Amino acid sequence: MLTPAQYHPLDFERLTPEEQLAASRQFLAQMSQRRTVRDFSTEPVPFELIENAVAAAARAPSGANQQPWTFVVVGDSDLKRRIREAAEAEERESYAHRMSQEWLDALSHLGTDWHKPHLEDAPYLIIVFRQSYGLAADEAGAPVKVKHYYSEESVGIAVGFLLAALHLSGLATLTHTPSPMGFLCDLLERPPNERPFVLIPVGYPAADAQVPVISKKPLGEVLVVV
Ligand code: IYR
């Protein structure tokens, strides 16, 4: 069934040039402060910060506006422990046997290994699932698959919004992809159309948190003006 396009006037706040520049510089300065954190404090985080960040992420653009994402928030200690145990089992195997030497070499400057204490220490884990297809019901109520367009790109954009929102709320995050991530479907009892995309521990950094010394490419290397 084809739905005709319907429009209403755009709600757009036009800033003055000064406001634009100030906002642009402030956002750049704030995002420049973001670091991926692996040492988390167990200090609790107000749930509304998580809820608002997920709501902001869910405003992301998506292919055909299909919003092919589900954000599962885990705060329960027992479930976090089970996720840690399953993730560490996979990571132990990956670091020992599955990752190529080339991959291990590329990661060596980050100092990561199979130990994932942050999966229990961080007060919340947000597991983002990509809906590889949608599930609707036909007239008889039987499930039908709905094709999703650009779901990888869409979820990637939403995760970008999510990381920015959490950072601007004064929280630390880690983009973690234990590999393979199938155990998350089982532990979190997700429907068959959902694939784990990324697991994001969220919280305050530990008081003695350390981050690897890294640098970002200079603008001249990533920006091409033609
Ligand atoms: N998933 C592993 C390995 C790892 C892979 C990449 I690519 C990283 O940027 C960092 C780690 C882990 O989380 O340790």
Short mmCIF file of C-alpha atoms and ligand atoms in Angstrom, two decimals:
data_model
loop_
_atom_site.label_atom_id
_atom_site.label_comp_id
_atom_site.label_asym_id
_atom_site.label_seq_id
_atom_site.Cartn_x
_atom_site.Cartn_y
_atom_site.Cartn_z
CA MET A 1 0.00 0.00 0.00
CA LEU A 2 1.49 3.34 -1.08
CA THR A 3 1.21 6.21 1.43
CA PRO A 4 1.22 9.62 -0.32
CA ALA A 5 3.69 12.18 1.03
CA GLN A 6 2.22 14.68 3.47
CA TYR A 7 3.99 17.84 4.58
CA HIS A 8 3.89 20.43 7.32
CA PRO A 9 6.04 23.55 7.79
CA LEU A 10 9.61 22.97 8.99
CA ASP A 11 10.33 24.04 12.56
CA PHE A 12 13.83 25.52 12.18
CA GLU A 13 15.53 27.92 14.55
CA ARG A 14 17.72 30.27 12.49
CA LEU A 15 20.70 31.34 14.59
CA THR A 16 22.64 34.56 14.16
CA PRO A 17 26.08 34.09 12.59
CA GLU A 18 27.63 34.74 16.02
CA GLU A 19 25.44 32.10 17.65
CA GLN A 20 26.28 29.64 14.90
CA LEU A 21 30.00 30.11 15.35
CA ALA A 22 29.78 29.89 19.14
CA ALA A 23 27.69 26.70 18.99
CA SER A 24 29.97 25.15 16.40
CA ARG A 25 33.11 25.91 18.41
CA GLN A 26 31.56 24.73 21.64
CA PHE A 27 30.48 21.42 20.14
CA LEU A 28 33.92 20.89 18.61
CA ALA A 29 35.60 21.63 21.95
CA GLN A 30 33.25 19.28 23.81
CA MET A 31 33.60 16.41 21.36
CA SER A 32 37.37 16.86 21.33
CA GLN A 33 37.29 15.97 25.03
CA ARG A 34 35.58 12.62 24.46
CA ARG A 35 37.66 9.52 25.14
CA THR A 36 36.79 5.88 25.01
CA VAL A 37 37.00 4.71 28.62
CA ARG A 38 37.66 1.17 29.88
CA ASP A 39 38.00 1.86 33.63
CA PHE A 40 34.57 2.59 35.12
CA SER A 41 33.45 3.60 38.59
CA THR A 42 30.54 1.63 40.06
CA GLU A 43 28.94 4.95 41.09
CA PRO A 44 25.28 4.98 40.04
CA VAL A 45 24.09 7.20 37.20
CA PRO A 46 20.67 8.91 37.16
CA PHE A 47 18.51 6.82 34.84
CA GLU A 48 17.06 9.88 33.13
CA LEU A 49 20.47 10.61 31.61
CA ILE A 50 20.38 7.21 29.92
CA GLU A 51 16.75 7.59 28.89
CA ASN A 52 17.29 11.05 27.40
CA ALA A 53 20.40 9.92 25.50
CA VAL A 54 18.51 6.98 24.00
CA ALA A 55 15.62 9.30 23.10
CA ALA A 56 18.14 11.60 21.35
CA ALA A 57 19.70 8.64 19.52
CA ALA A 58 16.26 7.55 18.37
CA ARG A 59 15.88 10.97 16.63
CA ALA A 60 18.61 10.00 14.18
CA PRO A 61 17.78 9.90 10.47
CA SER A 62 17.32 6.40 9.06
CA GLY A 63 16.69 4.72 5.73
CA ALA A 64 13.03 5.31 4.77
CA ASN A 65 12.60 6.50 8.39
CA GLN A 66 12.33 2.84 9.39
CA GLN A 67 14.23 3.43 12.64
CA PRO A 68 15.74 -0.06 12.57
CA TRP A 69 17.08 -0.04 16.11
CA THR A 70 16.42 -1.28 19.62
CA PHE A 71 18.38 -0.03 22.63
CA VAL A 72 18.46 -2.53 25.49
CA VAL A 73 19.57 -1.01 28.80
CA VAL A 74 20.94 -3.42 31.41
CA GLY A 75 21.39 -2.21 34.99
CA ASP A 76 20.81 -5.51 36.79
CA SER A 77 24.03 -6.81 38.40
CA ASP A 78 23.30 -10.47 37.82
CA LEU A 79 22.60 -9.92 34.11
CA LYS A 80 25.71 -7.75 33.77
CA ARG A 81 27.75 -10.56 35.33
CA ARG A 82 26.32 -13.09 32.88
CA ILE A 83 27.06 -10.75 29.97
CA ARG A 84 30.63 -10.29 31.24
CA GLU A 85 31.18 -14.04 31.58
CA ALA A 86 29.88 -14.73 28.07
CA ALA A 87 31.81 -11.81 26.54
CA GLU A 88 35.04 -12.82 28.25
CA ALA A 89 34.65 -16.42 27.06
CA GLU A 90 34.38 -15.17 23.45
CA GLU A 91 37.15 -12.61 23.84
CA ARG A 92 39.51 -15.12 25.44
CA GLU A 93 39.03 -17.36 22.42
CA SER A 94 39.38 -14.43 19.99
CA TYR A 95 42.60 -13.07 21.48
CA ALA A 96 44.12 -16.58 21.73
CA HIS A 97 43.03 -18.08 18.40
CA ARG A 98 40.62 -16.12 16.23
CA MET A 99 42.22 -12.72 15.67
CA SER A 100 44.99 -12.51 13.09
CA GLN A 101 48.46 -11.32 14.08
CA GLU A 102 47.82 -8.29 11.86
CA TRP A 103 44.71 -7.45 13.92
CA LEU A 104 46.48 -7.97 17.25
CA ASP A 105 49.31 -5.72 16.05
CA ALA A 106 46.84 -3.01 15.04
CA LEU A 107 45.33 -3.08 18.55
CA SER A 108 48.51 -3.41 20.58
CA HIS A 109 48.82 0.34 21.28
CA LEU A 110 45.41 0.26 23.02
CA GLY A 111 46.53 -2.35 25.55
CA THR A 112 43.28 -4.33 25.43
CA ASP A 113 42.95 -8.02 26.28
CA TRP A 114 40.14 -10.47 27.07
CA HIS A 115 39.47 -9.14 30.57
CA LYS A 116 36.27 -7.04 30.58
CA PRO A 117 35.65 -5.89 34.19
CA HIS A 118 33.92 -2.76 32.83
CA LEU A 119 30.97 -4.97 31.84
CA GLU A 120 30.21 -5.34 35.56
CA ASP A 121 31.60 -2.09 36.94
CA ALA A 122 29.70 0.31 34.66
CA PRO A 123 26.25 0.97 36.14
CA TYR A 124 24.57 0.53 32.76
CA LEU A 125 25.23 -1.39 29.59
CA ILE A 126 23.38 -0.20 26.50
CA ILE A 127 23.22 -2.91 23.88
CA VAL A 128 22.20 -1.53 20.51
CA PHE A 129 20.46 -3.99 18.21
CA ARG A 130 20.04 -3.53 14.47
CA GLN A 131 16.74 -4.74 13.07
CA SER A 132 17.94 -6.38 9.87
CA TYR A 133 14.31 -6.54 8.79
CA GLY A 134 11.04 -5.36 10.33
CA LEU A 135 8.28 -7.55 11.65
CA ALA A 136 4.69 -6.63 10.84
CA ALA A 137 1.45 -8.57 10.83
CA ASP A 138 -0.73 -9.37 7.79
CA GLU A 139 -4.55 -9.15 7.83
CA ALA A 140 -4.74 -12.59 9.44
CA GLY A 141 -2.24 -11.51 12.11
CA ALA A 142 0.53 -13.71 10.71
CA PRO A 143 4.06 -12.24 10.96
CA VAL A 144 5.48 -10.74 7.74
CA LYS A 145 9.04 -9.57 7.14
CA VAL A 146 9.46 -5.93 6.09
CA LYS A 147 12.64 -5.10 4.16
CA HIS A 148 14.83 -2.50 5.86
CA TYR A 149 16.99 -0.11 3.86
CA TYR A 150 20.47 1.04 4.95
CA SER A 151 20.03 -0.44 8.42
CA GLU A 152 23.80 -0.59 9.09
CA GLU A 153 24.29 3.07 8.22
CA SER A 154 21.16 4.11 10.12
CA VAL A 155 22.17 2.36 13.33
CA GLY A 156 25.71 3.71 12.99
CA ILE A 157 24.34 7.26 12.85
CA ALA A 158 22.07 6.62 15.85
CA VAL A 159 25.03 5.28 17.85
CA GLY A 160 26.94 8.47 16.99
CA PHE A 161 24.06 10.53 18.38
CA LEU A 162 23.99 8.28 21.47
CA LEU A 163 27.72 8.61 22.19
CA ALA A 164 27.58 12.39 21.74
CA ALA A 165 24.51 12.69 23.99
CA LEU A 166 26.08 10.60 26.75
CA HIS A 167 29.35 12.53 26.54
CA LEU A 168 27.56 15.88 26.70
CA SER A 169 25.67 14.58 29.76
CA GLY A 170 28.98 14.11 31.56
CA LEU A 171 29.20 10.34 31.16
CA ALA A 172 31.91 8.07 29.84
CA THR A 173 31.34 5.35 27.26
CA LEU A 174 33.11 2.47 25.59
CA THR A 175 32.17 1.17 22.15
CA HIS A 176 32.66 -2.53 22.69
CA THR A 177 32.09 -5.31 20.17
CA PRO A 178 32.86 -8.67 21.77
CA SER A 179 33.12 -11.03 18.87
CA PRO A 180 30.93 -12.89 18.03
CA MET A 181 28.03 -11.15 19.82
CA GLY A 182 25.34 -13.81 19.33
CA PHE A 183 25.23 -14.53 23.07
CA LEU A 184 23.56 -11.12 23.56
CA CYS A 185 20.51 -12.25 21.55
CA ASP A 186 20.10 -15.23 23.87
CA LEU A 187 20.80 -13.49 27.19
CA LEU A 188 18.58 -10.53 26.30
CA GLU A 189 15.91 -12.69 24.61
CA ARG A 190 15.77 -10.60 21.44
CA PRO A 191 13.47 -11.45 18.51
CA PRO A 192 14.95 -13.13 15.39
CA ASN A 193 15.11 -9.89 13.33
CA GLU A 194 17.54 -8.19 15.76
CA ARG A 195 21.34 -8.41 15.45
CA PRO A 196 23.68 -7.02 18.12
CA PHE A 197 25.43 -3.93 16.75
CA VAL A 198 27.47 -2.64 19.69
CA LEU A 199 27.62 -2.95 23.47
CA ILE A 200 28.18 0.35 25.27
CA PRO A 201 29.15 0.41 28.96
CA VAL A 202 28.11 3.79 30.43
CA GLY A 203 29.06 5.45 33.68
CA TYR A 204 31.56 7.69 35.41
CA PRO A 205 35.23 6.97 34.84
CA ALA A 206 37.06 5.33 37.74
CA ALA A 207 39.00 7.88 39.81
CA ASP A 208 42.26 6.36 38.54
CA ALA A 209 41.06 5.75 34.96
CA GLN A 210 43.83 5.65 32.38
CA VAL A 211 43.45 6.05 28.63
CA PRO A 212 45.98 5.18 25.96
CA VAL A 213 48.01 7.97 24.38
CA ILE A 214 46.53 8.36 20.92
CA SER A 215 46.09 11.21 18.48
CA LYS A 216 43.46 12.06 15.94
CA LYS A 217 44.41 12.74 12.34
CA PRO A 218 44.92 16.44 11.60
CA LEU A 219 42.02 18.12 9.81
CA GLY A 220 44.11 18.51 6.68
CA GLU A 221 44.28 14.73 6.38
CA VAL A 222 40.57 14.06 6.74
CA LEU A 223 39.00 17.15 5.17
CA VAL A 224 39.19 17.65 1.42
CA VAL A 225 37.82 20.91 0.07
CA VAL A 226 37.39 20.91 -3.68
N1 IYR B 1 36.73 -6.88 20.65
C1 IYR B 1 38.05 -6.92 21.29
C2 IYR B 1 39.14 -6.47 20.38
C3 IYR B 1 39.11 -5.06 19.94
C4 IYR B 1 38.88 -4.80 18.61
C5 IYR B 1 38.92 -3.53 18.14
I1 IYR B 1 38.69 -3.19 16.15
C6 IYR B 1 39.18 -2.46 19.03
O1 IYR B 1 39.20 -1.15 18.56
C7 IYR B 1 39.42 -2.70 20.36
C8 IYR B 1 39.37 -4.04 20.81
C9 IYR B 1 38.02 -6.16 22.62
O2 IYR B 1 37.06 -5.47 22.91
O3 IYR B 1 38.98 -6.27 23.38
#
